[in-house]
């Protein structure tokens, strides 16, 4: 069996885009994939992805909340029981699907705490738990190396005063990726942030048409929406070790928005 076909990825929020696109791309490349999702009919969604990807037994699904320590522990135990190893972790994105717009001057502490719990603490502590498992697997010579990908957002450096929680979470994720890269380098574990721009994941949402016009008028040098597949291909490049002497890098997948042009 080709070595790629033995490797295992854990993709958090792996049944909702862009995580779903990441899982599908890795499956297409022969990886074994464990997806985590915290809402919806997880098994039915996983079954659909398995059929679409011809995944067979290479795809398994775990239902659990990454904000809960017991569920993070359960996720790791589940993946090891199913596949015996973890070579790649893709954390959930820092932007809350349930977050409501709230002015910075009136946002309630509980709302901000919820945004940070899901957008920053969940990916951080998931990465912590998986990183310790990766170290154990490397030291036992079960795996040779490993990689962690934090899904990030341009909200890390772009202010949106009515989305303070998301912006703070995204900024925290950006620093978390750098901190993990620093800490894990001695074990040969590389860490990256794949920083998403404007993604066309929910075309019917309020504001989509306004951004359509801005993109057409040159908000980004590449005048189109980002697609989940764009994120998936960036993660695949990391997964397949095409950046072997890089760590702590931000991979901007944003059509050039980060250039901050005049």
Tab-separated table of N, CA and C in Angstrom, residues 77-186:
chain	number	residue	atom	x	y	z
A	77	UNK	N	-9.637	9.699	20.998
A	77	UNK	CA	-9.773	8.258	21.257
A	77	UNK	C	-10.500	7.560	20.107
A	78	UNK	N	-11.535	8.206	19.574
A	78	UNK	CA	-12.296	7.645	18.463
A	78	UNK	C	-11.399	7.427	17.246
A	79	UNK	N	-10.606	8.445	16.898
A	79	UNK	CA	-9.749	8.349	15.709
A	79	UNK	C	-8.692	7.267	15.902
A	80	UNK	N	-8.105	7.196	17.079
A	80	UNK	CA	-7.088	6.174	17.328
A	80	UNK	C	-7.700	4.776	17.312
A	81	UNK	N	-8.902	4.646	17.827
A	81	UNK	CA	-9.571	3.337	17.773
A	81	UNK	C	-9.857	2.923	16.331
A	82	UNK	N	-10.234	3.883	15.507
A	82	UNK	CA	-10.601	3.583	14.121
A	82	UNK	C	-9.382	3.366	13.233
A	83	UNK	N	-8.367	4.232	13.395
A	83	UNK	CA	-7.267	4.263	12.434
A	83	UNK	C	-5.874	4.066	13.040
A	84	UNK	N	-5.740	4.256	14.348
A	84	UNK	CA	-4.471	3.983	15.007
A	84	UNK	C	-3.412	5.065	14.917
A	85	UNK	N	-3.727	6.187	14.262
A	85	UNK	CA	-2.716	7.239	14.109
A	85	UNK	C	-3.411	8.541	13.698
A	86	UNK	N	-2.679	9.649	13.859
A	86	UNK	CA	-3.127	10.955	13.368
A	86	UNK	C	-1.917	11.642	12.753
A	87	UNK	N	-1.978	11.925	11.465
A	87	UNK	CA	-0.881	12.581	10.758
A	87	UNK	C	-1.150	14.059	10.483
A	88	UNK	N	-2.407	14.433	10.472
A	88	UNK	CA	-2.784	15.801	10.127
A	88	UNK	C	-4.023	16.190	10.909
A	89	UNK	N	-3.992	17.404	11.470
A	89	UNK	CA	-5.178	17.996	12.094
A	89	UNK	C	-5.520	19.274	11.360
A	90	UNK	N	-6.790	19.428	11.015
A	90	UNK	CA	-7.304	20.684	10.471
A	90	UNK	C	-8.334	21.200	11.465
A	91	UNK	N	-8.042	22.323	12.101
A	91	UNK	CA	-8.925	22.860	13.136
A	91	UNK	C	-10.142	23.536	12.505
A	92	UNK	N	-11.182	23.786	13.295
A	92	UNK	CA	-12.360	24.473	12.755
A	92	UNK	C	-12.055	25.947	12.500
A	93	UNK	N	-12.795	26.589	11.594
A	93	UNK	CA	-12.580	28.020	11.347
A	93	UNK	C	-12.993	28.846	12.556
A	94	UNK	N	-12.413	30.048	12.698
A	94	UNK	CA	-12.668	30.859	13.895
A	94	UNK	C	-13.959	31.647	13.848
A	95	UNK	N	-14.670	31.637	12.723
A	95	UNK	CA	-15.881	32.445	12.602
A	95	UNK	C	-17.095	31.630	13.003
A	96	UNK	N	-17.885	32.168	13.893
A	96	UNK	CA	-19.033	31.448	14.429
A	96	UNK	C	-20.196	31.476	13.453
A	97	UNK	N	-20.749	30.299	13.151
A	97	UNK	CA	-21.921	30.244	12.279
A	97	UNK	C	-23.148	30.808	12.981
A	98	UNK	N	-23.132	30.780	14.319
A	98	UNK	CA	-24.316	31.224	15.065
A	98	UNK	C	-24.203	32.658	15.570
A	99	UNK	N	-23.045	33.290	15.326
A	99	UNK	CA	-22.821	34.630	15.879
A	99	UNK	C	-23.774	35.650	15.264
A	100	UNK	N	-24.254	36.543	16.099
A	100	UNK	CA	-25.087	37.633	15.620
A	100	UNK	C	-24.286	38.925	15.685
A	101	UNK	N	-24.565	39.816	14.731
A	101	UNK	CA	-23.888	41.103	14.739
A	101	UNK	C	-24.218	41.831	16.043
A	102	UNK	N	-23.180	42.402	16.646
A	102	UNK	CA	-23.369	43.150	17.888
A	102	UNK	C	-22.349	44.278	17.935
A	103	UNK	N	-22.826	45.489	18.156
A	103	UNK	CA	-21.943	46.643	18.201
A	103	UNK	C	-20.927	46.486	19.325
A	104	UNK	N	-19.705	46.880	19.057
A	104	UNK	CA	-18.628	46.757	20.047
A	104	UNK	C	-18.970	47.487	21.346
A	105	UNK	N	-19.727	48.564	21.251
A	105	UNK	CA	-20.039	49.359	22.439
A	105	UNK	C	-21.167	48.774	23.281
A	106	UNK	N	-21.836	47.763	22.740
A	106	UNK	CA	-22.968	47.201	23.480
A	106	UNK	C	-22.901	45.684	23.630
A	107	UNK	N	-21.901	45.046	23.053
A	107	UNK	CA	-21.830	43.588	23.115
A	107	UNK	C	-21.753	43.116	24.563
A	108	UNK	N	-22.483	42.064	24.850
A	108	UNK	CA	-22.539	41.518	26.215
A	108	UNK	C	-21.360	40.575	26.451
A	109	UNK	N	-20.859	40.536	27.695
A	109	UNK	CA	-19.753	39.618	28.004
A	109	UNK	C	-20.049	38.173	27.619
A	110	UNK	N	-21.285	37.731	27.810
A	110	UNK	CA	-21.617	36.334	27.492
A	110	UNK	C	-21.495	36.076	25.992
A	111	UNK	N	-21.925	37.023	25.169
A	111	UNK	CA	-21.827	36.859	23.717
A	111	UNK	C	-20.374	36.792	23.279
A	112	UNK	N	-19.551	37.661	23.853
A	112	UNK	CA	-18.134	37.652	23.506
A	112	UNK	C	-17.474	36.360	23.986
A	113	UNK	N	-17.840	35.910	25.175
A	113	UNK	CA	-17.272	34.665	25.699
A	113	UNK	C	-17.632	33.483	24.808
A	114	UNK	N	-18.869	33.455	24.306
A	114	UNK	CA	-19.284	32.368	23.411
A	114	UNK	C	-18.471	32.376	22.121
A	115	UNK	N	-18.269	33.572	21.564
A	115	UNK	CA	-17.511	33.683	20.318
A	115	UNK	C	-16.074	33.209	20.515
A	116	UNK	N	-15.472	33.582	21.626
A	116	UNK	CA	-14.085	33.181	21.885
A	116	UNK	C	-13.997	31.693	22.242
A	117	UNK	N	-15.000	31.180	22.926
A	117	UNK	CA	-14.988	29.753	23.275
A	117	UNK	C	-15.004	28.889	22.025
A	118	UNK	N	-15.886	29.209	21.095
A	118	UNK	CA	-15.974	28.410	19.880
A	118	UNK	C	-14.922	28.747	18.845
A	119	UNK	N	-14.586	30.037	18.727
A	119	UNK	CA	-13.698	30.475	17.656
A	119	UNK	C	-12.226	30.400	17.971
A	120	UNK	N	-11.858	30.472	19.249
A	120	UNK	CA	-10.442	30.444	19.636
A	120	UNK	C	-10.109	29.273	20.550
A	121	UNK	N	-10.825	29.146	21.651
A	121	UNK	CA	-10.453	28.129	22.638
A	121	UNK	C	-10.669	26.711	22.114
A	122	UNK	N	-11.740	26.502	21.354
A	122	UNK	CA	-11.982	25.152	20.823
A	122	UNK	C	-10.862	24.707	19.894
A	123	UNK	N	-10.474	25.507	18.877
A	123	UNK	CA	-9.349	25.072	18.044
A	123	UNK	C	-8.034	24.984	18.808
A	124	UNK	N	-7.805	25.915	19.748
A	124	UNK	CA	-6.544	25.901	20.490
A	124	UNK	C	-6.414	24.626	21.317
A	125	UNK	N	-7.445	24.292	22.088
A	125	UNK	CA	-7.335	23.128	22.961
A	125	UNK	C	-7.469	21.810	22.194
A	126	UNK	N	-8.135	21.840	21.045
A	126	UNK	CA	-8.123	20.657	20.186
A	126	UNK	C	-6.719	20.425	19.655
A	127	UNK	N	-6.076	21.503	19.209
A	127	UNK	CA	-4.695	21.385	18.726
A	127	UNK	C	-3.765	20.921	19.843
A	128	UNK	N	-3.973	21.421	21.045
A	128	UNK	CA	-3.142	20.997	22.175
A	128	UNK	C	-3.257	19.493	22.406
A	129	UNK	N	-4.499	18.999	22.436
A	129	UNK	CA	-4.707	17.571	22.700
A	129	UNK	C	-4.121	16.709	21.588
A	130	UNK	N	-4.371	17.103	20.339
A	130	UNK	CA	-3.864	16.317	19.222
A	130	UNK	C	-2.349	16.420	19.123
A	131	UNK	N	-1.793	17.588	19.397
A	131	UNK	CA	-0.340	17.750	19.333
A	131	UNK	C	0.364	16.816	20.306
A	132	UNK	N	-0.176	16.687	21.511
A	132	UNK	CA	0.430	15.767	22.480
A	132	UNK	C	0.344	14.331	21.998
A	133	UNK	N	-0.746	13.990	21.323
A	133	UNK	CA	-0.868	12.638	20.768
A	133	UNK	C	0.116	12.438	19.617
A	134	UNK	N	0.285	13.463	18.799
A	134	UNK	CA	1.252	13.374	17.700
A	134	UNK	C	2.669	13.157	18.218
A	135	UNK	N	3.015	13.858	19.284
A	135	UNK	CA	4.338	13.681	19.887
A	135	UNK	C	4.519	12.238	20.346
A	136	UNK	N	3.496	11.689	21.001
A	136	UNK	CA	3.567	10.298	21.450
A	136	UNK	C	3.744	9.350	20.270
A	137	UNK	N	3.016	9.594	19.183
A	137	UNK	CA	3.095	8.729	18.009
A	137	UNK	C	4.463	8.826	17.332
A	138	UNK	N	5.035	10.020	17.321
A	138	UNK	CA	6.372	10.190	16.741
A	138	UNK	C	7.418	9.492	17.603
A	139	UNK	N	7.322	9.684	18.909
A	139	UNK	CA	8.325	9.084	19.799
A	139	UNK	C	8.225	7.560	19.825
A	140	UNK	N	7.040	7.021	19.555
A	140	UNK	CA	6.880	5.566	19.488
A	140	UNK	C	7.157	5.026	18.078
A	141	UNK	N	7.532	5.937	17.172
A	141	UNK	CA	7.851	5.600	15.777
A	141	UNK	C	6.647	5.030	15.015
A	142	UNK	N	5.456	5.392	15.490
A	142	UNK	CA	4.246	5.022	14.750
A	142	UNK	C	4.103	5.889	13.507
A	143	UNK	N	4.456	7.173	13.630
A	143	UNK	CA	4.491	8.088	12.489
A	143	UNK	C	5.847	8.783	12.472
A	144	UNK	N	6.227	9.301	11.292
A	144	UNK	CA	7.522	9.980	11.170
A	144	UNK	C	7.429	11.456	11.492
A	145	UNK	N	6.350	12.076	11.078
A	145	UNK	CA	6.156	13.509	11.277
A	145	UNK	C	4.668	13.783	11.271
A	146	UNK	N	4.280	15.035	11.479
A	146	UNK	CA	2.862	15.379	11.513
A	146	UNK	C	2.718	16.857	11.192
A	147	UNK	N	1.473	17.239	10.882
A	147	UNK	CA	1.203	18.625	10.525
A	147	UNK	C	-0.124	19.057	11.143
A	148	UNK	N	-0.179	20.329	11.503
A	148	UNK	CA	-1.400	20.943	12.022
A	148	UNK	C	-1.717	22.162	11.171
A	149	UNK	N	-2.958	22.250	10.735
A	149	UNK	CA	-3.422	23.402	9.960
A	149	UNK	C	-4.525	24.096	10.747
A	150	UNK	N	-4.284	25.348	11.108
A	150	UNK	CA	-5.335	26.174	11.686
A	150	UNK	C	-6.066	26.869	10.550
A	151	UNK	N	-7.378	26.693	10.496
A	151	UNK	CA	-8.157	27.484	9.559
A	151	UNK	C	-8.315	28.881	10.148
A	152	UNK	N	-7.892	29.885	9.381
A	152	UNK	CA	-7.951	31.263	9.835
A	152	UNK	C	-8.842	32.107	8.951
A	153	UNK	N	-8.819	33.399	9.200
A	153	UNK	CA	-9.691	34.319	8.477
A	153	UNK	C	-9.041	35.678	8.371
A	154	UNK	N	-9.396	36.404	7.301
A	154	UNK	CA	-8.901	37.771	7.163
A	154	UNK	C	-9.409	38.664	8.293
A	155	UNK	N	-10.388	38.174	9.066
A	155	UNK	CA	-10.834	38.914	10.251
A	155	UNK	C	-9.736	39.042	11.294
A	156	UNK	N	-8.637	38.323	11.120
A	156	UNK	CA	-7.501	38.443	12.042
A	156	UNK	C	-6.891	39.839	12.000
A	157	UNK	N	-7.026	40.522	10.856
A	157	UNK	CA	-6.423	41.857	10.740
A	157	UNK	C	-7.375	42.877	10.114
A	158	UNK	N	-8.610	42.473	9.815
A	158	UNK	CA	-9.575	43.373	9.198
A	158	UNK	C	-10.686	43.662	10.198
A	159	UNK	N	-10.845	44.917	10.585
A	159	UNK	CA	-11.814	45.232	11.632
A	159	UNK	C	-13.238	45.215	11.101
A	160	UNK	N	-14.112	44.756	11.969
A	160	UNK	CA	-15.547	44.782	11.715
A	160	UNK	C	-16.185	45.011	13.080
A	161	UNK	N	-16.495	46.269	13.381
A	161	UNK	CA	-16.862	46.647	14.749
A	161	UNK	C	-18.139	45.990	15.234
A	162	UNK	N	-18.944	45.450	14.307
A	162	UNK	CA	-20.146	44.739	14.745
A	162	UNK	C	-19.931	43.228	14.814
A	163	UNK	N	-18.681	42.794	14.611
A	163	UNK	CA	-18.330	41.374	14.718
A	163	UNK	C	-17.054	41.236	15.555
A	164	UNK	N	-17.058	41.902	16.698
A	164	UNK	CA	-15.850	41.944	17.531
A	164	UNK	C	-15.412	40.561	17.968
A	165	UNK	N	-16.359	39.708	18.318
A	165	UNK	CA	-16.001	38.372	18.775
A	165	UNK	C	-15.262	37.589	17.720
A	166	UNK	N	-15.761	37.619	16.478
A	166	UNK	CA	-15.102	36.898	15.398
A	166	UNK	C	-13.716	37.462	15.122
A	167	UNK	N	-13.589	38.776	15.143
A	167	UNK	CA	-12.286	39.390	14.878
A	167	UNK	C	-11.273	39.016	15.958
A	168	UNK	N	-11.694	39.066	17.213
A	168	UNK	CA	-10.794	38.704	18.302
A	168	UNK	C	-10.427	37.228	18.241
A	169	UNK	N	-11.396	36.379	17.912
A	169	UNK	CA	-11.105	34.954	17.794
A	169	UNK	C	-10.125	34.700	16.665
A	170	UNK	N	-10.338	35.327	15.514
A	170	UNK	CA	-9.453	35.114	14.367
A	170	UNK	C	-8.041	35.604	14.656
A	171	UNK	N	-7.930	36.744	15.339
A	171	UNK	CA	-6.600	37.244	15.707
A	171	UNK	C	-5.916	36.279	16.671
A	172	UNK	N	-6.678	35.718	17.593
A	172	UNK	CA	-6.119	34.745	18.522
A	172	UNK	C	-5.664	33.476	17.838
A	173	UNK	N	-6.437	33.008	16.859
A	173	UNK	CA	-6.049	31.812	16.104
A	173	UNK	C	-4.746	32.051	15.353
A	174	UNK	N	-4.586	33.251	14.786
A	174	UNK	CA	-3.345	33.561	14.072
A	174	UNK	C	-2.137	33.451	14.997
A	175	UNK	N	-2.258	33.954	16.213
A	175	UNK	CA	-1.150	33.842	17.166
A	175	UNK	C	-0.994	32.407	17.657
A	176	UNK	N	-2.089	31.690	17.837
A	176	UNK	CA	-2.006	30.295	18.270
A	176	UNK	C	-1.199	29.480	17.272
A	177	UNK	N	-1.422	29.694	15.985
A	177	UNK	CA	-0.679	28.953	14.968
A	177	UNK	C	0.818	29.215	15.090
A	178	UNK	N	1.184	30.462	15.320
A	178	UNK	CA	2.608	30.797	15.465
A	178	UNK	C	3.192	30.177	16.734
A	179	UNK	N	2.432	30.218	17.813
A	179	UNK	CA	2.911	29.637	19.068
A	179	UNK	C	3.111	28.128	18.952
A	180	UNK	N	2.157	27.441	18.333
A	180	UNK	CA	2.292	25.997	18.166
A	180	UNK	C	3.463	25.665	17.240
A	181	UNK	N	3.665	26.474	16.209
A	181	UNK	CA	4.803	26.235	15.315
A	181	UNK	C	6.113	26.332	16.078
A	182	UNK	N	6.216	27.314	16.953
A	182	UNK	CA	7.416	27.498	17.768
A	182	UNK	C	7.605	26.312	18.715
A	183	UNK	N	6.540	25.912	19.386
A	183	UNK	CA	6.645	24.875	20.410
A	183	UNK	C	6.882	23.488	19.831
A	184	UNK	N	6.320	23.205	18.658
A	184	UNK	CA	6.334	21.840	18.128
A	184	UNK	C	7.462	21.581	17.141
A	185	UNK	N	8.230	22.613	16.804
A	185	UNK	CA	9.288	22.428	15.822
A	185	UNK	C	10.298	21.364	16.232
A	186	UNK	N	10.594	21.270	17.503
A	186	UNK	CA	11.605	20.302	17.954
A	186	UNK	C	11.173	18.857	17.707
